C-alpha cells in the first residue's frame, strides 16, 4: 500500500515479500453448506439479533477522542460491545472503537449515519470523519446529510487487536527476493509462512476462529443498532465491498443505501485463493499502464521513451538490489512493496516515478528513504503488523484454501511466466493459509434477499487489486443494483477521485436514493500530470 497518511502503511508479507495488506488473496471452490453449518448460522443470526438489541439499548457514550488517536474535535470517539462468538451472544465480549462527526447541514437535512470501511481486511475506517474536517470537496454534499462514522473492525487497531509476529521483526529488511531461484528458496519461504501461521495461533489463538467476514458483518449490524439507526447507510471500498456484499446477504432488510467501490468478486469459487491469482494478472496490466505513462513523460523522468525501456530500467534496478541491497536494507521485496503503489493508485504515479528517476540519475538515498522500513517508528510498525495479521486471519479463516504445496507451486510458477511483477510476492504473503491452525469456513453465498434496496456499484475497468469482473458478478447477484463503470481507468477506490460523472451520481444516490435507469459508463478521471 502506498505510504500516504490516508492509507495504511506498507505491510510486509511474513514470508519475505514486502507487500500490501490490502492485497486480496484466495480459496478453492467451497462445498455447499451442510445442515450443521446452517444450524450454526441460525445460532449466529439469533446471537446477532440479541447483540443488536443490547447495543440499541446501550447506545454509544460519545467523548473526545484519546489524544494519541490523532482525531481532533469535533470528531468524537466511543465503543460498541460485540460478542466474540455470535453463537454465544452472552459469552465473551470485545469492544470495537468507533468515531463520528455530525452532519454539516441543518437538522432537517440530516439523513442519519454513513458508515465506512476502507478495505483490507485489516484497514481502519477511523480516518473517515477527517474527510469533513479536512474539507474534502468530493464529499461536501454528502456530509451535509450524514454523520460520517468510522470504525476499527474486530482485530484491528483499537478493537481487540491481534498480532502474529513481533512488529519490529515483521518490518525488518531486507527480506529474501520473493522470486525463487531454487527449490531451497521455496523451502525457506514455505518455512517462514508456516511459522507465521503458528505465530498467529500463539499470539492470537482465541480470536482466530472468529476473525471472519460474516462476523464483521454482524459487528456492522450491532454498530448500526448502537448508532440508533433502523437501517444502515454504508460505503465500502476494496475488501469493504465484500463486507458490504455479505452484510447485504445476511441483513437485506437492514440496508437503506449502500455504495460499493472497487469490488471483490463475491463468487464462492473466488474467495480467496482464486481472487489472489486473478489479481496477479490484473496487477501486471496496470503496471504496464504506469510504464506507458512514464515513457510518455520521458522529458520529465528520463527513464526511457517506451514501455520496454522503462521495464528494462526496473529489471536493472531489481537485479542491482538483489545482488547488493541498497543501503543494506532495500532488496527486491522492499522494491516491490514501494513500486506496487503505482499500479494501485494513480496518486502514486508521480511520486514513484520521481523517486525512480532520482535513483537512475544517481540519487540512491531517495529510494532508500522511500522503500526501507523506519525501525524507529514503532507505532507505525505495530500498525503494519496488525494490519497484515488481520488480513491473513480473515482470509485464511473465511474459506478453504489448498493445502497441497504442489498446487500452489504449479499455479504460481505458471502465472509468474507472464505476470512476474506481483505473483510470487503475493503467493508467499498468502501461503500461511495453507497450514492455517483453525477451522476454515465456507464463504457466504452472496445473493439478493427480501428488502434489499438498489445498491450502487462503482468500478474502474483496469483496477489491479479488484479486477473488473468482480463488479459485474456482484451486479448480477444483487438484483436492482446499478453499475457505474469508469472506462479506461484503473485507480483503486474510485469514489474519492474527482470525476463529476461519478461524484454527482454518488451524491444523487446517497442524498435522494435515486439511480440512473440503466448502467452508466463514465470517461476516466484526469491522468496525473508530472
PDB file of N, CA and C in Angstrom, residues 246-330:
ATOM      1  N   UNK A 246     -21.620  -9.269   1.918  1.00  0.00           N
ATOM      2  CA  UNK A 246     -22.007 -10.257   2.941  1.00  0.00           C
ATOM      3  C   UNK A 246     -23.061  -9.656   3.874  1.00  0.00           C
ATOM      4  N   UNK A 247     -22.888  -8.383   4.252  1.00  0.00           N
ATOM      5  CA  UNK A 247     -23.903  -7.712   5.085  1.00  0.00           C
ATOM      6  C   UNK A 247     -25.250  -7.692   4.362  1.00  0.00           C
ATOM      7  N   UNK A 248     -25.237  -7.303   3.085  1.00  0.00           N
ATOM      8  CA  UNK A 248     -26.470  -7.225   2.306  1.00  0.00           C
ATOM      9  C   UNK A 248     -27.167  -8.569   2.168  1.00  0.00           C
ATOM     10  N   UNK A 249     -26.373  -9.652   2.203  1.00  0.00           N
ATOM     11  CA  UNK A 249     -26.926 -11.007   2.117  1.00  0.00           C
ATOM     12  C   UNK A 249     -27.510 -11.441   3.467  1.00  0.00           C
ATOM     13  N   UNK A 250     -26.778 -11.161   4.546  1.00  0.00           N
ATOM     14  CA  UNK A 250     -27.230 -11.571   5.884  1.00  0.00           C
ATOM     15  C   UNK A 250     -28.329 -10.674   6.444  1.00  0.00           C
ATOM     16  N   UNK A 251     -28.299  -9.381   6.075  1.00  0.00           N
ATOM     17  CA  UNK A 251     -29.257  -8.406   6.640  1.00  0.00           C
ATOM     18  C   UNK A 251     -29.908  -7.562   5.532  1.00  0.00           C
ATOM     19  N   UNK A 252     -30.512  -8.194   4.516  1.00  0.00           N
ATOM     20  CA  UNK A 252     -31.013  -7.407   3.371  1.00  0.00           C
ATOM     21  C   UNK A 252     -32.027  -6.339   3.764  1.00  0.00           C
ATOM     22  N   UNK A 253     -32.853  -6.642   4.757  1.00  0.00           N
ATOM     23  CA  UNK A 253     -33.882  -5.693   5.189  1.00  0.00           C
ATOM     24  C   UNK A 253     -33.358  -4.562   6.052  1.00  0.00           C
ATOM     25  N   UNK A 254     -32.054  -4.630   6.402  1.00  0.00           N
ATOM     26  CA  UNK A 254     -31.458  -3.580   7.248  1.00  0.00           C
ATOM     27  C   UNK A 254     -30.698  -2.537   6.430  1.00  0.00           C
ATOM     28  N   UNK A 255     -30.670  -2.683   5.107  1.00  0.00           N
ATOM     29  CA  UNK A 255     -29.906  -1.750   4.263  1.00  0.00           C
ATOM     30  C   UNK A 255     -30.807  -0.616   3.794  1.00  0.00           C
ATOM     31  N   UNK A 256     -30.341   0.616   3.947  1.00  0.00           N
ATOM     32  CA  UNK A 256     -31.057   1.786   3.402  1.00  0.00           C
ATOM     33  C   UNK A 256     -30.389   2.220   2.096  1.00  0.00           C
ATOM     34  N   UNK A 257     -29.092   2.568   2.183  1.00  0.00           N
ATOM     35  CA  UNK A 257     -28.307   2.910   0.988  1.00  0.00           C
ATOM     36  C   UNK A 257     -26.961   2.202   1.118  1.00  0.00           C
ATOM     37  N   UNK A 258     -26.457   1.702   0.000  1.00  0.00           N
ATOM     38  CA  UNK A 258     -25.148   1.051   0.022  1.00  0.00           C
ATOM     39  C   UNK A 258     -24.389   1.378  -1.254  1.00  0.00           C
ATOM     40  N   UNK A 259     -23.177   1.942  -1.082  1.00  0.00           N
ATOM     41  CA  UNK A 259     -22.269   2.198  -2.207  1.00  0.00           C
ATOM     42  C   UNK A 259     -21.064   1.283  -2.038  1.00  0.00           C
ATOM     43  N   UNK A 260     -20.772   0.493  -3.070  1.00  0.00           N
ATOM     44  CA  UNK A 260     -19.574  -0.354  -3.036  1.00  0.00           C
ATOM     45  C   UNK A 260     -18.669   0.044  -4.202  1.00  0.00           C
ATOM     46  N   UNK A 261     -17.405   0.214  -3.896  1.00  0.00           N
ATOM     47  CA  UNK A 261     -16.454   0.851  -4.811  1.00  0.00           C
ATOM     48  C   UNK A 261     -15.206  -0.017  -4.930  1.00  0.00           C
ATOM     49  N   UNK A 262     -14.911  -0.496  -6.148  1.00  0.00           N
ATOM     50  CA  UNK A 262     -13.733  -1.352  -6.423  1.00  0.00           C
ATOM     51  C   UNK A 262     -13.957  -2.730  -5.791  1.00  0.00           C
ATOM     52  N   UNK A 263     -14.659  -3.560  -6.537  1.00  0.00           N
ATOM     53  CA  UNK A 263     -15.396  -4.688  -5.942  1.00  0.00           C
ATOM     54  C   UNK A 263     -14.642  -6.015  -5.984  1.00  0.00           C
ATOM     55  N   UNK A 264     -14.589  -6.662  -4.822  1.00  0.00           N
ATOM     56  CA  UNK A 264     -14.104  -8.041  -4.721  1.00  0.00           C
ATOM     57  C   UNK A 264     -15.173  -8.953  -5.336  1.00  0.00           C
ATOM     58  N   UNK A 265     -14.755  -9.840  -6.222  1.00  0.00           N
ATOM     59  CA  UNK A 265     -15.682 -10.808  -6.804  1.00  0.00           C
ATOM     60  C   UNK A 265     -16.193 -11.733  -5.695  1.00  0.00           C
ATOM     61  N   UNK A 266     -17.526 -11.711  -5.403  1.00  0.00           N
ATOM     62  CA  UNK A 266     -18.027 -12.448  -4.247  1.00  0.00           C
ATOM     63  C   UNK A 266     -18.323 -13.922  -4.514  1.00  0.00           C
ATOM     64  N   UNK A 267     -18.069 -14.382  -5.746  1.00  0.00           N
ATOM     65  CA  UNK A 267     -18.311 -15.791  -6.072  1.00  0.00           C
ATOM     66  C   UNK A 267     -17.542 -16.678  -5.096  1.00  0.00           C
ATOM     67  N   UNK A 268     -18.240 -17.673  -4.527  1.00  0.00           N
ATOM     68  CA  UNK A 268     -17.578 -18.555  -3.555  1.00  0.00           C
ATOM     69  C   UNK A 268     -16.310 -19.203  -4.114  1.00  0.00           C
ATOM     70  N   UNK A 269     -16.322 -19.518  -5.407  1.00  0.00           N
ATOM     71  CA  UNK A 269     -15.156 -20.153  -6.020  1.00  0.00           C
ATOM     72  C   UNK A 269     -13.963 -19.192  -6.074  1.00  0.00           C
ATOM     73  N   UNK A 270     -14.233 -17.910  -5.865  1.00  0.00           N
ATOM     74  CA  UNK A 270     -13.183 -16.895  -5.947  1.00  0.00           C
ATOM     75  C   UNK A 270     -12.582 -16.569  -4.589  1.00  0.00           C
ATOM     76  N   UNK A 271     -13.312 -16.824  -3.533  1.00  0.00           N
ATOM     77  CA  UNK A 271     -12.912 -16.427  -2.163  1.00  0.00           C
ATOM     78  C   UNK A 271     -12.094 -17.533  -1.523  1.00  0.00           C
ATOM     79  N   UNK A 272     -10.811 -17.382  -1.266  1.00  0.00           N
ATOM     80  CA  UNK A 272      -9.977 -16.244  -1.619  1.00  0.00           C
ATOM     81  C   UNK A 272      -8.821 -16.646  -2.531  1.00  0.00           C
ATOM     82  N   UNK A 273      -8.581 -17.934  -2.717  1.00  0.00           N
ATOM     83  CA  UNK A 273      -7.380 -18.376  -3.448  1.00  0.00           C
ATOM     84  C   UNK A 273      -7.384 -17.884  -4.899  1.00  0.00           C
ATOM     85  N   UNK A 274      -8.494 -18.091  -5.573  1.00  0.00           N
ATOM     86  CA  UNK A 274      -8.571 -17.716  -6.975  1.00  0.00           C
ATOM     87  C   UNK A 274      -8.475 -16.198  -7.154  1.00  0.00           C
ATOM     88  N   UNK A 275      -9.050 -15.452  -6.213  1.00  0.00           N
ATOM     89  CA  UNK A 275      -9.000 -13.983  -6.275  1.00  0.00           C
ATOM     90  C   UNK A 275      -7.555 -13.498  -6.327  1.00  0.00           C
ATOM     91  N   UNK A 276      -6.722 -14.175  -5.552  1.00  0.00           N
ATOM     92  CA  UNK A 276      -5.308 -13.832  -5.486  1.00  0.00           C
ATOM     93  C   UNK A 276      -4.622 -14.023  -6.839  1.00  0.00           C
ATOM     94  N   UNK A 277      -4.918 -15.147  -7.492  1.00  0.00           N
ATOM     95  CA  UNK A 277      -4.301 -15.426  -8.796  1.00  0.00           C
ATOM     96  C   UNK A 277      -4.791 -14.419  -9.843  1.00  0.00           C
ATOM     97  N   UNK A 278      -6.089 -14.115  -9.806  1.00  0.00           N
ATOM     98  CA  UNK A 278      -6.644 -13.141 -10.757  1.00  0.00           C
ATOM     99  C   UNK A 278      -6.010 -11.768 -10.564  1.00  0.00           C
ATOM    100  N   UNK A 279      -5.710 -11.465  -9.325  1.00  0.00           N
ATOM    101  CA  UNK A 279      -5.123 -10.176  -9.000  1.00  0.00           C
ATOM    102  C   UNK A 279      -3.717 -10.034  -9.604  1.00  0.00           C
ATOM    103  N   UNK A 280      -2.962 -11.120  -9.599  1.00  0.00           N
ATOM    104  CA  UNK A 280      -1.605 -11.077 -10.166  1.00  0.00           C
ATOM    105  C   UNK A 280      -1.648 -10.663 -11.631  1.00  0.00           C
ATOM    106  N   UNK A 281      -2.639 -11.170 -12.348  1.00  0.00           N
ATOM    107  CA  UNK A 281      -2.802 -10.845 -13.771  1.00  0.00           C
ATOM    108  C   UNK A 281      -3.145  -9.363 -13.930  1.00  0.00           C
ATOM    109  N   UNK A 282      -4.095  -8.911 -13.102  1.00  0.00           N
ATOM    110  CA  UNK A 282      -4.540  -7.509 -13.197  1.00  0.00           C
ATOM    111  C   UNK A 282      -3.425  -6.535 -12.813  1.00  0.00           C
ATOM    112  N   UNK A 283      -2.614  -6.897 -11.826  1.00  0.00           N
ATOM    113  CA  UNK A 283      -1.504  -6.022 -11.423  1.00  0.00           C
ATOM    114  C   UNK A 283      -0.508  -5.833 -12.554  1.00  0.00           C
ATOM    115  N   UNK A 284      -0.249  -6.906 -13.291  1.00  0.00           N
ATOM    116  CA  UNK A 284       0.697  -6.817 -14.405  1.00  0.00           C
ATOM    117  C   UNK A 284       0.182  -5.819 -15.449  1.00  0.00           C
ATOM    118  N   UNK A 285      -1.122  -5.888 -15.725  1.00  0.00           N
ATOM    119  CA  UNK A 285      -1.718  -4.973 -16.708  1.00  0.00           C
ATOM    120  C   UNK A 285      -1.611  -3.526 -16.288  1.00  0.00           C
ATOM    121  N   UNK A 286      -1.863  -3.281 -15.005  1.00  0.00           N
ATOM    122  CA  UNK A 286      -1.832  -1.895 -14.517  1.00  0.00           C
ATOM    123  C   UNK A 286      -0.396  -1.380 -14.388  1.00  0.00           C
ATOM    124  N   UNK A 287       0.522  -2.273 -14.070  1.00  0.00           N
ATOM    125  CA  UNK A 287       1.953  -1.927 -14.045  1.00  0.00           C
ATOM    126  C   UNK A 287       2.385  -1.435 -15.431  1.00  0.00           C
ATOM    127  N   UNK A 288       1.908  -2.111 -16.473  1.00  0.00           N
ATOM    128  CA  UNK A 288       2.230  -1.707 -17.852  1.00  0.00           C
ATOM    129  C   UNK A 288       1.604  -0.351 -18.185  1.00  0.00           C
ATOM    130  N   UNK A 289       0.389  -0.107 -17.682  1.00  0.00           N
ATOM    131  CA  UNK A 289      -0.248   1.209 -17.886  1.00  0.00           C
ATOM    132  C   UNK A 289       0.650   2.313 -17.317  1.00  0.00           C
ATOM    133  N   UNK A 290       1.166   2.043 -16.109  1.00  0.00           N
ATOM    134  CA  UNK A 290       2.040   3.041 -15.466  1.00  0.00           C
ATOM    135  C   UNK A 290       3.327   3.229 -16.276  1.00  0.00           C
ATOM    136  N   UNK A 291       3.923   2.142 -16.715  1.00  0.00           N
ATOM    137  CA  UNK A 291       5.161   2.237 -17.511  1.00  0.00           C
ATOM    138  C   UNK A 291       4.922   3.021 -18.804  1.00  0.00           C
ATOM    139  N   UNK A 292       3.768   2.804 -19.435  1.00  0.00           N
ATOM    140  CA  UNK A 292       3.426   3.566 -20.652  1.00  0.00           C
ATOM    141  C   UNK A 292       3.380   5.066 -20.352  1.00  0.00           C
ATOM    142  N   UNK A 293       2.771   5.392 -19.209  1.00  0.00           N
ATOM    143  CA  UNK A 293       2.651   6.803 -18.800  1.00  0.00           C
ATOM    144  C   UNK A 293       4.034   7.400 -18.522  1.00  0.00           C
ATOM    145  N   UNK A 294       4.893   6.637 -17.851  1.00  0.00           N
ATOM    146  CA  UNK A 294       6.262   7.099 -17.563  1.00  0.00           C
ATOM    147  C   UNK A 294       7.006   7.350 -18.880  1.00  0.00           C
ATOM    148  N   UNK A 295       6.845   6.437 -19.841  1.00  0.00           N
ATOM    149  CA  UNK A 295       7.516   6.570 -21.145  1.00  0.00           C
ATOM    150  C   UNK A 295       7.013   7.812 -21.881  1.00  0.00           C
ATOM    151  N   UNK A 296       5.699   8.058 -21.756  1.00  0.00           N
ATOM    152  CA  UNK A 296       5.105   9.227 -22.414  1.00  0.00           C
ATOM    153  C   UNK A 296       5.650  10.526 -21.811  1.00  0.00           C
ATOM    154  N   UNK A 297       6.044  10.455 -20.551  1.00  0.00           N
ATOM    155  CA  UNK A 297       6.581  11.631 -19.856  1.00  0.00           C
ATOM    156  C   UNK A 297       8.101  11.533 -19.676  1.00  0.00           C
ATOM    157  N   UNK A 298       8.740  10.986 -20.693  1.00  0.00           N
ATOM    158  CA  UNK A 298      10.190  10.792 -20.616  1.00  0.00           C
ATOM    159  C   UNK A 298      10.948  12.107 -20.463  1.00  0.00           C
ATOM    160  N   UNK A 299      10.381  13.195 -20.986  1.00  0.00           N
ATOM    161  CA  UNK A 299      11.035  14.510 -20.849  1.00  0.00           C
ATOM    162  C   UNK A 299      11.191  14.894 -19.383  1.00  0.00           C
ATOM    163  N   UNK A 300      10.278  14.397 -18.529  1.00  0.00           N
ATOM    164  CA  UNK A 300      10.350  14.681 -17.089  1.00  0.00           C
ATOM    165  C   UNK A 300      11.198  13.645 -16.356  1.00  0.00           C
ATOM    166  N   UNK A 301      10.981  12.357 -16.660  1.00  0.00           N
ATOM    167  CA  UNK A 301      11.551  11.298 -15.818  1.00  0.00           C
ATOM    168  C   UNK A 301      12.837  10.665 -16.361  1.00  0.00           C
ATOM    169  N   UNK A 302      13.054  10.770 -17.663  1.00  0.00           N
ATOM    170  CA  UNK A 302      14.284  10.241 -18.271  1.00  0.00           C
ATOM    171  C   UNK A 302      14.515   8.770 -17.931  1.00  0.00           C
ATOM    172  N   UNK A 303      13.420   7.988 -17.992  1.00  0.00           N
ATOM    173  CA  UNK A 303      13.528   6.557 -17.700  1.00  0.00           C
ATOM    174  C   UNK A 303      13.354   5.710 -18.963  1.00  0.00           C
ATOM    175  N   UNK A 304      13.234   6.386 -20.105  1.00  0.00           N
ATOM    176  CA  UNK A 304      13.031   5.672 -21.364  1.00  0.00           C
ATOM    177  C   UNK A 304      11.739   6.119 -22.016  1.00  0.00           C
ATOM    178  N   UNK A 305      11.741   6.177 -23.359  1.00  0.00           N
ATOM    179  CA  UNK A 305      10.563   6.700 -24.050  1.00  0.00           C
ATOM    180  C   UNK A 305       9.657   5.589 -24.602  1.00  0.00           C
ATOM    181  N   UNK A 306       9.920   4.337 -24.182  1.00  0.00           N
ATOM    182  CA  UNK A 306       8.994   3.239 -24.492  1.00  0.00           C
ATOM    183  C   UNK A 306       8.806   2.411 -23.229  1.00  0.00           C
ATOM    184  N   UNK A 307       7.705   1.652 -23.224  1.00  0.00           N
ATOM    185  CA  UNK A 307       7.466   0.777 -22.068  1.00  0.00           C
ATOM    186  C   UNK A 307       8.621  -0.195 -21.869  1.00  0.00           C
ATOM    187  N   UNK A 308       9.140  -0.735 -22.961  1.00  0.00           N
ATOM    188  CA  UNK A 308      10.239  -1.716 -22.878  1.00  0.00           C
ATOM    189  C   UNK A 308      11.476  -1.111 -22.199  1.00  0.00           C
ATOM    190  N   UNK A 309      11.750   0.149 -22.509  1.00  0.00           N
ATOM    191  CA  UNK A 309      12.924   0.808 -21.894  1.00  0.00           C
ATOM    192  C   UNK A 309      12.706   1.046 -20.397  1.00  0.00           C
ATOM    193  N   UNK A 310      11.485   1.443 -20.035  1.00  0.00           N
ATOM    194  CA  UNK A 310      11.176   1.662 -18.602  1.00  0.00           C
ATOM    195  C   UNK A 310      11.269   0.328 -17.856  1.00  0.00           C
ATOM    196  N   UNK A 311      10.714  -0.724 -18.456  1.00  0.00           N
ATOM    197  CA  UNK A 311      10.771  -2.059 -17.835  1.00  0.00           C
ATOM    198  C   UNK A 311      12.217  -2.508 -17.672  1.00  0.00           C
ATOM    199  N   UNK A 312      13.029  -2.182 -18.640  1.00  0.00           N
ATOM    200  CA  UNK A 312      14.439  -2.546 -18.578  1.00  0.00           C
ATOM    201  C   UNK A 312      15.130  -1.854 -17.394  1.00  0.00           C
ATOM    202  N   UNK A 313      14.789  -0.579 -17.167  1.00  0.00           N
ATOM    203  CA  UNK A 313      15.338   0.153 -16.008  1.00  0.00           C
ATOM    204  C   UNK A 313      14.891  -0.518 -14.698  1.00  0.00           C
ATOM    205  N   UNK A 314      13.634  -0.964 -14.679  1.00  0.00           N
ATOM    206  CA  UNK A 314      13.104  -1.643 -13.487  1.00  0.00           C
ATOM    207  C   UNK A 314      13.873  -2.946 -13.235  1.00  0.00           C
ATOM    208  N   UNK A 315      14.068  -3.729 -14.282  1.00  0.00           N
ATOM    209  CA  UNK A 315      14.763  -5.016 -14.132  1.00  0.00           C
ATOM    210  C   UNK A 315      16.215  -4.810 -13.706  1.00  0.00           C
ATOM    211  N   UNK A 316      16.819  -3.740 -14.222  1.00  0.00           N
ATOM    212  CA  UNK A 316      18.195  -3.408 -13.861  1.00  0.00           C
ATOM    213  C   UNK A 316      18.272  -3.043 -12.364  1.00  0.00           C
ATOM    214  N   UNK A 317      17.335  -2.211 -11.928  1.00  0.00           N
ATOM    215  CA  UNK A 317      17.266  -1.811 -10.512  1.00  0.00           C
ATOM    216  C   UNK A 317      17.062  -3.039  -9.624  1.00  0.00           C
ATOM    217  N   UNK A 318      16.147  -3.894 -10.032  1.00  0.00           N
ATOM    218  CA  UNK A 318      15.826  -5.104  -9.260  1.00  0.00           C
ATOM    219  C   UNK A 318      17.064  -6.000  -9.120  1.00  0.00           C
ATOM    220  N   UNK A 319      17.782  -6.165 -10.236  1.00  0.00           N
ATOM    221  CA  UNK A 319      18.981  -7.021 -10.231  1.00  0.00           C
ATOM    222  C   UNK A 319      20.076  -6.429  -9.335  1.00  0.00           C
ATOM    223  N   UNK A 320      20.218  -5.106  -9.389  1.00  0.00           N
ATOM    224  CA  UNK A 320      21.218  -4.428  -8.550  1.00  0.00           C
ATOM    225  C   UNK A 320      20.895  -4.636  -7.065  1.00  0.00           C
ATOM    226  N   UNK A 321      19.614  -4.436  -6.710  1.00  0.00           N
ATOM    227  CA  UNK A 321      19.192  -4.563  -5.308  1.00  0.00           C
ATOM    228  C   UNK A 321      19.269  -6.009  -4.826  1.00  0.00           C
ATOM    229  N   UNK A 322      19.092  -6.942  -5.760  1.00  0.00           N
ATOM    230  CA  UNK A 322      19.183  -8.365  -5.392  1.00  0.00           C
ATOM    231  C   UNK A 322      20.634  -8.730  -5.068  1.00  0.00           C
ATOM    232  N   UNK A 323      21.529  -8.226  -5.902  1.00  0.00           N
ATOM    233  CA  UNK A 323      22.954  -8.524  -5.720  1.00  0.00           C
ATOM    234  C   UNK A 323      23.475  -7.898  -4.432  1.00  0.00           C
ATOM    235  N   UNK A 324      23.066  -6.641  -4.206  1.00  0.00           N
ATOM    236  CA  UNK A 324      23.515  -5.932  -3.011  1.00  0.00           C
ATOM    237  C   UNK A 324      22.431  -4.936  -2.608  1.00  0.00           C
ATOM    238  N   UNK A 325      21.643  -5.255  -1.557  1.00  0.00           N
ATOM    239  CA  UNK A 325      20.524  -4.377  -1.175  1.00  0.00           C
ATOM    240  C   UNK A 325      20.970  -2.924  -0.979  1.00  0.00           C
ATOM    241  N   UNK A 326      20.194  -2.001  -1.526  1.00  0.00           N
ATOM    242  CA  UNK A 326      20.533  -0.577  -1.443  1.00  0.00           C
ATOM    243  C   UNK A 326      20.548  -0.158   0.019  1.00  0.00           C
ATOM    244  N   UNK A 327      21.615   0.505   0.417  1.00  0.00           N
ATOM    245  CA  UNK A 327      21.741   0.933   1.809  1.00  0.00           C
ATOM    246  C   UNK A 327      21.728  -0.232   2.781  1.00  0.00           C
ATOM    247  N   UNK A 328      21.949  -1.439   2.259  1.00  0.00           N
ATOM    248  CA  UNK A 328      21.919  -2.635   3.117  1.00  0.00           C
ATOM    249  C   UNK A 328      20.520  -3.089   3.484  1.00  0.00           C
ATOM    250  N   UNK A 329      19.485  -2.355   3.050  1.00  0.00           N
ATOM    251  CA  UNK A 329      18.117  -2.683   3.503  1.00  0.00           C
ATOM    252  C   UNK A 329      17.071  -2.820   2.398  1.00  0.00           C
ATOM    253  N   UNK A 330      17.322  -2.302   1.215  1.00  0.00           N
ATOM    254  CA  UNK A 330      16.297  -2.344   0.169  1.00  0.00           C
ATOM    255  C   UNK A 330      16.672  -3.353  -0.901  1.00  0.00           C
TER     256      UNK A 330
END
